[in-house]
Amino acid sequence: MRLKKRLVSLCLNVLAWILSLIVLIPFAVIVLNSFKSDAEAKVLKLTLPETFIFENYKIVYEQGHLGSSFFNSLLHAGASSLLLVFVVAFSAFTLSRNHSRWSKFLYFFLILGITLPLNYIPLMEVMKTLGMINSHVGMVLLYTAMGIPISLFITFAFVSNIPRELDEAAIMDGCNGIKLFLKVIVPLLTSVLVTVFVLNFLSVWNEFTAPLYMLNTVEMWPMTLAVYNFFGQFSAQWNLVSADIVLTSLPVLIVFLIGQKYIVGGLTSGAVKG
């Protein structure tokens, strides 16, 4: 039995390494090409450049207008993710602790958005009526609304598993509803709230269709539209395109790695407490 378990574990580890290489090798090629000359980058090989050309990143930053685009993407992704975490945490706690028919109806009505496609034509009319076309506030609220269904579905399941005895004990100790939520419930939801933040941040950062419809000036463009425009101008220069992709991917990787640390830490501490 021990030998069988070791063989299964070894096979799973080998499979994990193979899948990791499938993902990492193309990214390594992009990173190396970002430091190569135009002629070297066209080959698209996993080899070190003859000379590391850091000038590629300067050209990309200046000609690709990545400064304003980076700020726009960071504002949209960060603000909408924080707002989403706040809204979803309160909603999940309220809906899970209230067993009335209206609460169940509202919960299922909200998570129904997971399966329904987003129609941009009437959405543009609504945004135009509210005066939110081509505005940061409009994009933040739009992204927050788009993330509510799946985020509420995930958070609701976690809140429902928290024993009600904790609520009763906190109330007996003098906590009101707000203190109960902030001091008892939220610390137990750290891992799931970080998960919601990371998932929404990645989704918003990579969103292309919504800003294409809702933003009509270059100054308001996020990174996705800037990369699309840059790729159209410099599609033949793979060294510059690779540098652009690296600069676009770095914030996502950083947020994912930091979020993963907190998620694993939250799950581990929860398991120890349990």
PDB file of C-alpha atoms in Angstrom:
ATOM      1  CA  MET A   1       0.000   0.000   0.000  1.00  0.00           C
ATOM      2  CA  ARG A   2       2.846   2.392   0.833  1.00  0.00           C
ATOM      3  CA  LEU A   3       4.577   1.620  -2.465  1.00  0.00           C
ATOM      4  CA  LYS A   4       1.321   2.219  -4.325  1.00  0.00           C
ATOM      5  CA  LYS A   5       0.818   5.582  -2.588  1.00  0.00           C
ATOM      6  CA  ARG A   6       4.386   6.619  -3.403  1.00  0.00           C
ATOM      7  CA  LEU A   7       3.936   5.703  -7.064  1.00  0.00           C
ATOM      8  CA  VAL A   8       0.674   7.649  -7.258  1.00  0.00           C
ATOM      9  CA  SER A   9       2.316  10.621  -5.561  1.00  0.00           C
ATOM     10  CA  LEU A  10       5.288  10.437  -7.940  1.00  0.00           C
ATOM     11  CA  CYS A  11       3.019  10.293 -11.005  1.00  0.00           C
ATOM     12  CA  LEU A  12       1.015  13.266  -9.782  1.00  0.00           C
ATOM     13  CA  ASN A  13       4.200  15.257  -9.171  1.00  0.00           C
ATOM     14  CA  VAL A  14       5.501  14.441 -12.653  1.00  0.00           C
ATOM     15  CA  LEU A  15       2.161  15.464 -14.157  1.00  0.00           C
ATOM     16  CA  ALA A  16       2.235  18.730 -12.186  1.00  0.00           C
ATOM     17  CA  TRP A  17       5.759  19.486 -13.444  1.00  0.00           C
ATOM     18  CA  ILE A  18       4.738  18.779 -17.043  1.00  0.00           C
ATOM     19  CA  LEU A  19       1.701  21.064 -16.799  1.00  0.00           C
ATOM     20  CA  SER A  20       3.838  23.748 -15.149  1.00  0.00           C
ATOM     21  CA  LEU A  21       6.390  23.591 -17.954  1.00  0.00           C
ATOM     22  CA  ILE A  22       3.633  23.866 -20.558  1.00  0.00           C
ATOM     23  CA  VAL A  23       2.628  27.161 -18.947  1.00  0.00           C
ATOM     24  CA  LEU A  24       6.072  28.482 -17.990  1.00  0.00           C
ATOM     25  CA  ILE A  25       8.024  27.803 -21.188  1.00  0.00           C
ATOM     26  CA  PRO A  26       5.956  30.160 -23.430  1.00  0.00           C
ATOM     27  CA  PHE A  27       6.152  32.861 -20.757  1.00  0.00           C
ATOM     28  CA  ALA A  28       9.932  32.362 -20.497  1.00  0.00           C
ATOM     29  CA  VAL A  29      10.196  32.758 -24.284  1.00  0.00           C
ATOM     30  CA  ILE A  30       8.254  36.047 -24.077  1.00  0.00           C
ATOM     31  CA  VAL A  31      10.473  37.353 -21.257  1.00  0.00           C
ATOM     32  CA  LEU A  32      13.698  36.499 -23.098  1.00  0.00           C
ATOM     33  CA  ASN A  33      12.410  37.945 -26.376  1.00  0.00           C
ATOM     34  CA  SER A  34      11.641  41.220 -24.621  1.00  0.00           C
ATOM     35  CA  PHE A  35      15.404  41.750 -24.170  1.00  0.00           C
ATOM     36  CA  LYS A  36      16.411  40.729 -27.709  1.00  0.00           C
ATOM     37  CA  SER A  37      16.858  42.649 -30.905  1.00  0.00           C
ATOM     38  CA  ASP A  38      14.165  42.616 -33.560  1.00  0.00           C
ATOM     39  CA  ALA A  39      15.979  40.020 -35.665  1.00  0.00           C
ATOM     40  CA  GLU A  40      16.595  37.679 -32.714  1.00  0.00           C
ATOM     41  CA  ALA A  41      13.019  37.958 -31.410  1.00  0.00           C
ATOM     42  CA  LYS A  42      11.480  36.904 -34.734  1.00  0.00           C
ATOM     43  CA  VAL A  43      12.895  33.380 -34.258  1.00  0.00           C
ATOM     44  CA  LEU A  44      10.918  32.933 -30.985  1.00  0.00           C
ATOM     45  CA  LYS A  45      13.408  30.529 -29.422  1.00  0.00           C
ATOM     46  CA  LEU A  46      14.119  29.773 -25.783  1.00  0.00           C
ATOM     47  CA  THR A  47      17.666  31.142 -25.907  1.00  0.00           C
ATOM     48  CA  LEU A  48      19.456  33.936 -24.124  1.00  0.00           C
ATOM     49  CA  PRO A  49      19.880  37.158 -26.102  1.00  0.00           C
ATOM     50  CA  GLU A  50      23.341  38.049 -27.365  1.00  0.00           C
ATOM     51  CA  THR A  51      22.952  41.425 -25.666  1.00  0.00           C
ATOM     52  CA  PHE A  52      20.254  42.351 -23.176  1.00  0.00           C
ATOM     53  CA  ILE A  53      18.458  45.378 -24.672  1.00  0.00           C
ATOM     54  CA  PHE A  54      16.632  47.171 -21.853  1.00  0.00           C
ATOM     55  CA  GLU A  55      15.795  49.965 -24.266  1.00  0.00           C
ATOM     56  CA  ASN A  56      12.825  47.877 -25.476  1.00  0.00           C
ATOM     57  CA  TYR A  57      10.941  48.584 -22.270  1.00  0.00           C
ATOM     58  CA  LYS A  58      11.585  52.307 -22.544  1.00  0.00           C
ATOM     59  CA  ILE A  59      10.265  52.368 -26.106  1.00  0.00           C
ATOM     60  CA  VAL A  60       7.180  50.399 -25.110  1.00  0.00           C
ATOM     61  CA  TYR A  61       6.465  52.654 -22.139  1.00  0.00           C
ATOM     62  CA  GLU A  62       6.842  55.883 -24.111  1.00  0.00           C
ATOM     63  CA  GLN A  63       5.202  54.929 -27.417  1.00  0.00           C
ATOM     64  CA  GLY A  64       2.561  52.616 -25.957  1.00  0.00           C
ATOM     65  CA  HIS A  65       1.235  55.229 -23.467  1.00  0.00           C
ATOM     66  CA  LEU A  66       1.418  52.613 -20.735  1.00  0.00           C
ATOM     67  CA  GLY A  67       1.660  55.138 -17.905  1.00  0.00           C
ATOM     68  CA  SER A  68      -1.931  56.363 -18.119  1.00  0.00           C
ATOM     69  CA  SER A  69      -3.219  52.937 -19.174  1.00  0.00           C
ATOM     70  CA  PHE A  70      -1.550  51.304 -16.178  1.00  0.00           C
ATOM     71  CA  PHE A  71      -3.146  53.841 -13.837  1.00  0.00           C
ATOM     72  CA  ASN A  72      -6.572  53.306 -15.419  1.00  0.00           C
ATOM     73  CA  SER A  73      -6.375  49.520 -15.148  1.00  0.00           C
ATOM     74  CA  LEU A  74      -5.091  49.694 -11.576  1.00  0.00           C
ATOM     75  CA  LEU A  75      -7.866  52.099 -10.606  1.00  0.00           C
ATOM     76  CA  HIS A  76     -10.617  50.040 -12.238  1.00  0.00           C
ATOM     77  CA  ALA A  77      -9.370  46.670 -10.971  1.00  0.00           C
ATOM     78  CA  GLY A  78      -8.366  47.780  -7.469  1.00  0.00           C
ATOM     79  CA  ALA A  79     -11.369  49.984  -6.683  1.00  0.00           C
ATOM     80  CA  SER A  80     -13.950  47.569  -8.095  1.00  0.00           C
ATOM     81  CA  SER A  81     -12.385  44.600  -6.279  1.00  0.00           C
ATOM     82  CA  LEU A  82     -12.349  46.408  -2.932  1.00  0.00           C
ATOM     83  CA  LEU A  83     -15.933  47.585  -3.388  1.00  0.00           C
ATOM     84  CA  LEU A  84     -16.979  44.111  -4.461  1.00  0.00           C
ATOM     85  CA  VAL A  85     -15.425  42.505  -1.371  1.00  0.00           C
ATOM     86  CA  PHE A  86     -17.248  44.983   0.877  1.00  0.00           C
ATOM     87  CA  VAL A  87     -20.628  44.523  -0.831  1.00  0.00           C
ATOM     88  CA  VAL A  88     -20.416  40.741  -1.152  1.00  0.00           C
ATOM     89  CA  ALA A  89     -19.289  40.194   2.448  1.00  0.00           C
ATOM     90  CA  PHE A  90     -22.210  42.175   3.874  1.00  0.00           C
ATOM     91  CA  SER A  91     -24.694  40.637   1.423  1.00  0.00           C
ATOM     92  CA  ALA A  92     -23.581  37.054   2.040  1.00  0.00           C
ATOM     93  CA  PHE A  93     -23.734  37.491   5.819  1.00  0.00           C
ATOM     94  CA  THR A  94     -27.181  39.103   5.729  1.00  0.00           C
ATOM     95  CA  LEU A  95     -28.695  36.629   3.262  1.00  0.00           C
ATOM     96  CA  SER A  96     -27.244  33.551   4.969  1.00  0.00           C
ATOM     97  CA  ARG A  97     -28.462  34.552   8.431  1.00  0.00           C
ATOM     98  CA  ASN A  98     -31.944  35.507   7.223  1.00  0.00           C
ATOM     99  CA  HIS A  99     -33.974  32.443   6.196  1.00  0.00           C
ATOM    100  CA  SER A 100     -37.020  34.286   4.874  1.00  0.00           C
ATOM    101  CA  ARG A 101     -38.400  33.575   1.413  1.00  0.00           C
ATOM    102  CA  TRP A 102     -37.422  37.024   0.196  1.00  0.00           C
ATOM    103  CA  SER A 103     -33.810  36.428   1.168  1.00  0.00           C
ATOM    104  CA  LYS A 104     -33.705  33.132  -0.717  1.00  0.00           C
ATOM    105  CA  PHE A 105     -35.377  34.727  -3.733  1.00  0.00           C
ATOM    106  CA  LEU A 106     -32.910  37.640  -3.720  1.00  0.00           C
ATOM    107  CA  TYR A 107     -29.943  35.286  -3.386  1.00  0.00           C
ATOM    108  CA  PHE A 108     -30.989  33.076  -6.306  1.00  0.00           C
ATOM    109  CA  PHE A 109     -31.922  36.150  -8.344  1.00  0.00           C
ATOM    110  CA  LEU A 110     -28.428  37.596  -7.871  1.00  0.00           C
ATOM    111  CA  ILE A 111     -26.483  34.420  -8.617  1.00  0.00           C
ATOM    112  CA  LEU A 112     -28.632  33.873 -11.713  1.00  0.00           C
ATOM    113  CA  GLY A 113     -26.264  36.357 -13.327  1.00  0.00           C
ATOM    114  CA  ILE A 114     -23.635  33.590 -13.496  1.00  0.00           C
ATOM    115  CA  THR A 115     -25.524  31.916 -16.330  1.00  0.00           C
ATOM    116  CA  LEU A 116     -26.991  34.955 -18.112  1.00  0.00           C
ATOM    117  CA  PRO A 117     -24.945  36.575 -20.908  1.00  0.00           C
ATOM    118  CA  LEU A 118     -24.167  40.278 -20.738  1.00  0.00           C
ATOM    119  CA  ASN A 119     -25.943  42.320 -23.428  1.00  0.00           C
ATOM    120  CA  TYR A 120     -23.878  45.422 -24.111  1.00  0.00           C
ATOM    121  CA  ILE A 121     -26.439  47.257 -26.253  1.00  0.00           C
ATOM    122  CA  PRO A 122     -29.037  47.943 -23.486  1.00  0.00           C
ATOM    123  CA  LEU A 123     -26.170  48.260 -20.990  1.00  0.00           C
ATOM    124  CA  MET A 124     -24.708  51.122 -23.024  1.00  0.00           C
ATOM    125  CA  GLU A 125     -28.102  52.850 -23.006  1.00  0.00           C
ATOM    126  CA  VAL A 126     -28.329  52.507 -19.222  1.00  0.00           C
ATOM    127  CA  MET A 127     -24.789  53.804 -18.751  1.00  0.00           C
ATOM    128  CA  LYS A 128     -25.465  56.706 -21.128  1.00  0.00           C
ATOM    129  CA  THR A 129     -28.681  57.615 -19.283  1.00  0.00           C
ATOM    130  CA  LEU A 130     -26.826  57.642 -15.960  1.00  0.00           C
ATOM    131  CA  GLY A 131     -23.993  59.719 -17.448  1.00  0.00           C
ATOM    132  CA  MET A 132     -21.391  57.025 -16.774  1.00  0.00           C
ATOM    133  CA  ILE A 133     -20.054  56.481 -20.279  1.00  0.00           C
ATOM    134  CA  ASN A 134     -16.316  57.197 -20.517  1.00  0.00           C
ATOM    135  CA  SER A 135     -15.901  57.705 -16.753  1.00  0.00           C
ATOM    136  CA  HIS A 136     -13.873  55.973 -14.056  1.00  0.00           C
ATOM    137  CA  VAL A 137     -16.846  55.843 -11.677  1.00  0.00           C
ATOM    138  CA  GLY A 138     -18.991  54.159 -14.298  1.00  0.00           C
ATOM    139  CA  MET A 139     -16.358  51.505 -15.038  1.00  0.00           C
ATOM    140  CA  VAL A 140     -15.765  50.765 -11.344  1.00  0.00           C
ATOM    141  CA  LEU A 141     -19.496  50.341 -10.671  1.00  0.00           C
ATOM    142  CA  LEU A 142     -19.928  48.260 -13.825  1.00  0.00           C
ATOM    143  CA  TYR A 143     -17.096  45.899 -12.924  1.00  0.00           C
ATOM    144  CA  THR A 144     -18.422  45.605  -9.371  1.00  0.00           C
ATOM    145  CA  ALA A 145     -21.879  44.647 -10.638  1.00  0.00           C
ATOM    146  CA  MET A 146     -20.395  42.143 -13.099  1.00  0.00           C
ATOM    147  CA  GLY A 147     -18.497  40.395 -10.307  1.00  0.00           C
ATOM    148  CA  ILE A 148     -21.345  40.134  -7.792  1.00  0.00           C
ATOM    149  CA  PRO A 149     -22.997  36.850  -8.970  1.00  0.00           C
ATOM    150  CA  ILE A 150     -20.006  34.492  -8.799  1.00  0.00           C
ATOM    151  CA  SER A 151     -18.457  36.293  -5.805  1.00  0.00           C
ATOM    152  CA  LEU A 152     -21.697  36.133  -3.810  1.00  0.00           C
ATOM    153  CA  PHE A 153     -22.058  32.454  -4.685  1.00  0.00           C
ATOM    154  CA  ILE A 154     -18.565  31.686  -3.331  1.00  0.00           C
ATOM    155  CA  THR A 155     -18.823  33.844  -0.207  1.00  0.00           C
ATOM    156  CA  PHE A 156     -22.348  32.709   0.702  1.00  0.00           C
ATOM    157  CA  ALA A 157     -21.173  29.086   0.910  1.00  0.00           C
ATOM    158  CA  PHE A 158     -18.394  30.030   3.343  1.00  0.00           C
ATOM    159  CA  VAL A 159     -20.618  32.182   5.560  1.00  0.00           C
ATOM    160  CA  SER A 160     -23.268  29.444   5.719  1.00  0.00           C
ATOM    161  CA  ASN A 161     -20.690  27.049   7.202  1.00  0.00           C
ATOM    162  CA  ILE A 162     -19.889  29.378  10.115  1.00  0.00           C
ATOM    163  CA  PRO A 163     -21.773  28.082  13.192  1.00  0.00           C
ATOM    164  CA  ARG A 164     -24.556  30.286  14.504  1.00  0.00           C
ATOM    165  CA  GLU A 165     -23.292  29.592  18.018  1.00  0.00           C
ATOM    166  CA  LEU A 166     -20.517  32.114  17.337  1.00  0.00           C
ATOM    167  CA  ASP A 167     -23.130  34.763  16.609  1.00  0.00           C
ATOM    168  CA  GLU A 168     -25.013  33.985  19.796  1.00  0.00           C
ATOM    169  CA  ALA A 169     -21.832  34.029  21.894  1.00  0.00           C
ATOM    170  CA  ALA A 170     -20.754  37.381  20.433  1.00  0.00           C
ATOM    171  CA  ILE A 171     -24.206  38.899  21.065  1.00  0.00           C
ATOM    172  CA  MET A 172     -24.115  37.651  24.668  1.00  0.00           C
ATOM    173  CA  ASP A 173     -20.746  39.395  25.049  1.00  0.00           C
ATOM    174  CA  GLY A 174     -22.335  42.695  24.002  1.00  0.00           C
ATOM    175  CA  CYS A 175     -21.670  42.829  20.247  1.00  0.00           C
ATOM    176  CA  ASN A 176     -24.229  44.474  18.005  1.00  0.00           C
ATOM    177  CA  GLY A 177     -24.733  43.480  14.368  1.00  0.00           C
ATOM    178  CA  ILE A 178     -21.873  45.600  12.975  1.00  0.00           C
ATOM    179  CA  LYS A 179     -19.362  44.500  15.629  1.00  0.00           C
ATOM    180  CA  LEU A 180     -20.430  40.879  15.184  1.00  0.00           C
ATOM    181  CA  PHE A 181     -19.771  41.104  11.480  1.00  0.00           C
ATOM    182  CA  LEU A 182     -16.477  43.008  11.664  1.00  0.00           C
ATOM    183  CA  LYS A 183     -14.887  41.301  14.680  1.00  0.00           C
ATOM    184  CA  VAL A 184     -16.186  37.730  14.362  1.00  0.00           C
ATOM    185  CA  ILE A 185     -17.306  36.974  10.821  1.00  0.00           C
ATOM    186  CA  VAL A 186     -14.818  38.944   8.698  1.00  0.00           C
ATOM    187  CA  PRO A 187     -11.672  37.400  10.283  1.00  0.00           C
ATOM    188  CA  LEU A 188     -13.066  33.960   9.481  1.00  0.00           C
ATOM    189  CA  LEU A 189     -13.665  35.000   5.854  1.00  0.00           C
ATOM    190  CA  THR A 190     -10.153  36.284   5.154  1.00  0.00           C
ATOM    191  CA  SER A 191      -9.247  33.517   2.711  1.00  0.00           C
ATOM    192  CA  VAL A 192     -12.487  33.667   0.710  1.00  0.00           C
ATOM    193  CA  LEU A 193     -12.514  37.488   0.581  1.00  0.00           C
ATOM    194  CA  VAL A 194      -8.922  37.522  -0.673  1.00  0.00           C
ATOM    195  CA  THR A 195      -9.945  34.907  -3.245  1.00  0.00           C
ATOM    196  CA  VAL A 196     -12.824  37.113  -4.401  1.00  0.00           C
ATOM    197  CA  PHE A 197     -10.494  40.122  -4.598  1.00  0.00           C
ATOM    198  CA  VAL A 198      -7.856  38.263  -6.633  1.00  0.00           C
ATOM    199  CA  LEU A 199     -10.357  36.672  -9.025  1.00  0.00           C
ATOM    200  CA  ASN A 200     -12.104  39.980  -9.686  1.00  0.00           C
ATOM    201  CA  PHE A 201      -8.800  41.852 -10.044  1.00  0.00           C
ATOM    202  CA  LEU A 202      -7.564  39.356 -12.644  1.00  0.00           C
ATOM    203  CA  SER A 203     -10.896  39.444 -14.465  1.00  0.00           C
ATOM    204  CA  VAL A 204     -11.062  43.253 -14.607  1.00  0.00           C
ATOM    205  CA  TRP A 205      -7.397  43.630 -15.536  1.00  0.00           C
ATOM    206  CA  ASN A 206      -7.884  41.280 -18.499  1.00  0.00           C
ATOM    207  CA  GLU A 207     -11.293  42.666 -19.527  1.00  0.00           C
ATOM    208  CA  PHE A 208     -11.366  43.843 -23.136  1.00  0.00           C
ATOM    209  CA  THR A 209     -14.983  44.060 -24.316  1.00  0.00           C
ATOM    210  CA  ALA A 210     -16.435  46.352 -21.624  1.00  0.00           C
ATOM    211  CA  PRO A 211     -13.871  49.170 -21.992  1.00  0.00           C
ATOM    212  CA  LEU A 212     -14.041  48.826 -25.776  1.00  0.00           C
ATOM    213  CA  TYR A 213     -17.748  49.736 -25.631  1.00  0.00           C
ATOM    214  CA  MET A 214     -17.752  52.125 -22.674  1.00  0.00           C
ATOM    215  CA  LEU A 215     -14.536  54.140 -23.149  1.00  0.00           C
ATOM    216  CA  ASN A 216     -14.087  56.288 -26.231  1.00  0.00           C
ATOM    217  CA  THR A 217     -10.928  58.282 -25.490  1.00  0.00           C
ATOM    218  CA  VAL A 218      -7.330  57.080 -25.460  1.00  0.00           C
ATOM    219  CA  GLU A 219      -6.681  58.766 -22.099  1.00  0.00           C
ATOM    220  CA  MET A 220      -9.287  56.466 -20.473  1.00  0.00           C
ATOM    221  CA  TRP A 221      -8.045  53.220 -22.021  1.00  0.00           C
ATOM    222  CA  PRO A 222      -6.918  50.386 -19.720  1.00  0.00           C
ATOM    223  CA  MET A 223      -3.923  48.154 -20.417  1.00  0.00           C
ATOM    224  CA  THR A 224      -5.850  45.690 -22.570  1.00  0.00           C
ATOM    225  CA  LEU A 225      -6.826  48.322 -25.137  1.00  0.00           C
ATOM    226  CA  ALA A 226      -3.360  49.882 -25.009  1.00  0.00           C
ATOM    227  CA  VAL A 227      -1.768  46.491 -25.719  1.00  0.00           C
ATOM    228  CA  TYR A 228      -4.228  45.874 -28.554  1.00  0.00           C
ATOM    229  CA  ASN A 229      -3.411  49.236 -30.103  1.00  0.00           C
ATOM    230  CA  PHE A 230       0.328  48.730 -29.580  1.00  0.00           C
ATOM    231  CA  PHE A 231       0.190  45.263 -31.147  1.00  0.00           C
ATOM    232  CA  GLY A 232      -1.492  46.744 -34.201  1.00  0.00           C
ATOM    233  CA  GLN A 233       1.285  49.308 -34.609  1.00  0.00           C
ATOM    234  CA  PHE A 234       4.273  47.070 -33.868  1.00  0.00           C
ATOM    235  CA  SER A 235       2.989  43.596 -34.792  1.00  0.00           C
ATOM    236  CA  ALA A 236       6.150  42.855 -36.787  1.00  0.00           C
ATOM    237  CA  GLN A 237       8.508  43.757 -33.936  1.00  0.00           C
ATOM    238  CA  TRP A 238       8.204  40.832 -31.553  1.00  0.00           C
ATOM    239  CA  ASN A 239      10.778  42.189 -29.128  1.00  0.00           C
ATOM    240  CA  LEU A 240       8.616  45.261 -28.445  1.00  0.00           C
ATOM    241  CA  VAL A 241       5.419  43.215 -28.368  1.00  0.00           C
ATOM    242  CA  SER A 242       7.026  40.815 -25.866  1.00  0.00           C
ATOM    243  CA  ALA A 243       8.150  43.697 -23.647  1.00  0.00           C
ATOM    244  CA  ASP A 244       4.616  45.078 -23.762  1.00  0.00           C
ATOM    245  CA  ILE A 245       3.161  41.704 -22.729  1.00  0.00           C
ATOM    246  CA  VAL A 246       5.631  41.401 -19.828  1.00  0.00           C
ATOM    247  CA  LEU A 247       4.788  44.861 -18.490  1.00  0.00           C
ATOM    248  CA  THR A 248       1.087  44.069 -18.754  1.00  0.00           C
ATOM    249  CA  SER A 249       1.401  40.712 -16.988  1.00  0.00           C
ATOM    250  CA  LEU A 250       3.584  41.769 -14.049  1.00  0.00           C
ATOM    251  CA  PRO A 251       0.856  43.418 -11.898  1.00  0.00           C
ATOM    252  CA  VAL A 252      -1.410  40.404 -12.364  1.00  0.00           C
ATOM    253  CA  LEU A 253       1.344  38.005 -11.306  1.00  0.00           C
ATOM    254  CA  ILE A 254       2.212  40.113  -8.261  1.00  0.00           C
ATOM    255  CA  VAL A 255      -1.412  40.326  -7.098  1.00  0.00           C
ATOM    256  CA  PHE A 256      -1.892  36.599  -7.668  1.00  0.00           C
ATOM    257  CA  LEU A 257       1.232  35.622  -5.691  1.00  0.00           C
ATOM    258  CA  ILE A 258       0.403  37.959  -2.794  1.00  0.00           C
ATOM    259  CA  GLY A 259      -3.205  36.784  -2.757  1.00  0.00           C
ATOM    260  CA  GLN A 260      -2.154  33.139  -2.830  1.00  0.00           C
ATOM    261  CA  LYS A 261      -0.009  33.707   0.249  1.00  0.00           C
ATOM    262  CA  TYR A 262      -2.946  35.140   2.197  1.00  0.00           C
ATOM    263  CA  ILE A 263      -5.351  32.477   0.933  1.00  0.00           C
ATOM    264  CA  VAL A 264      -3.081  29.609   1.981  1.00  0.00           C
ATOM    265  CA  GLY A 265      -2.347  31.332   5.298  1.00  0.00           C
ATOM    266  CA  GLY A 266      -6.050  31.862   5.987  1.00  0.00           C
ATOM    267  CA  LEU A 267      -6.952  28.274   5.155  1.00  0.00           C
ATOM    268  CA  THR A 268      -4.079  26.935   7.278  1.00  0.00           C
ATOM    269  CA  SER A 269      -4.962  29.056  10.302  1.00  0.00           C
ATOM    270  CA  GLY A 270      -8.622  28.064   9.910  1.00  0.00           C
ATOM    271  CA  ALA A 271      -7.705  24.392   9.813  1.00  0.00           C
ATOM    272  CA  VAL A 272      -5.534  24.773  12.922  1.00  0.00           C
ATOM    273  CA  LYS A 273      -8.332  26.560  14.781  1.00  0.00           C
ATOM    274  CA  GLY A 274     -10.785  23.908  13.690  1.00  0.00           C
TER     275      GLY A 274
END
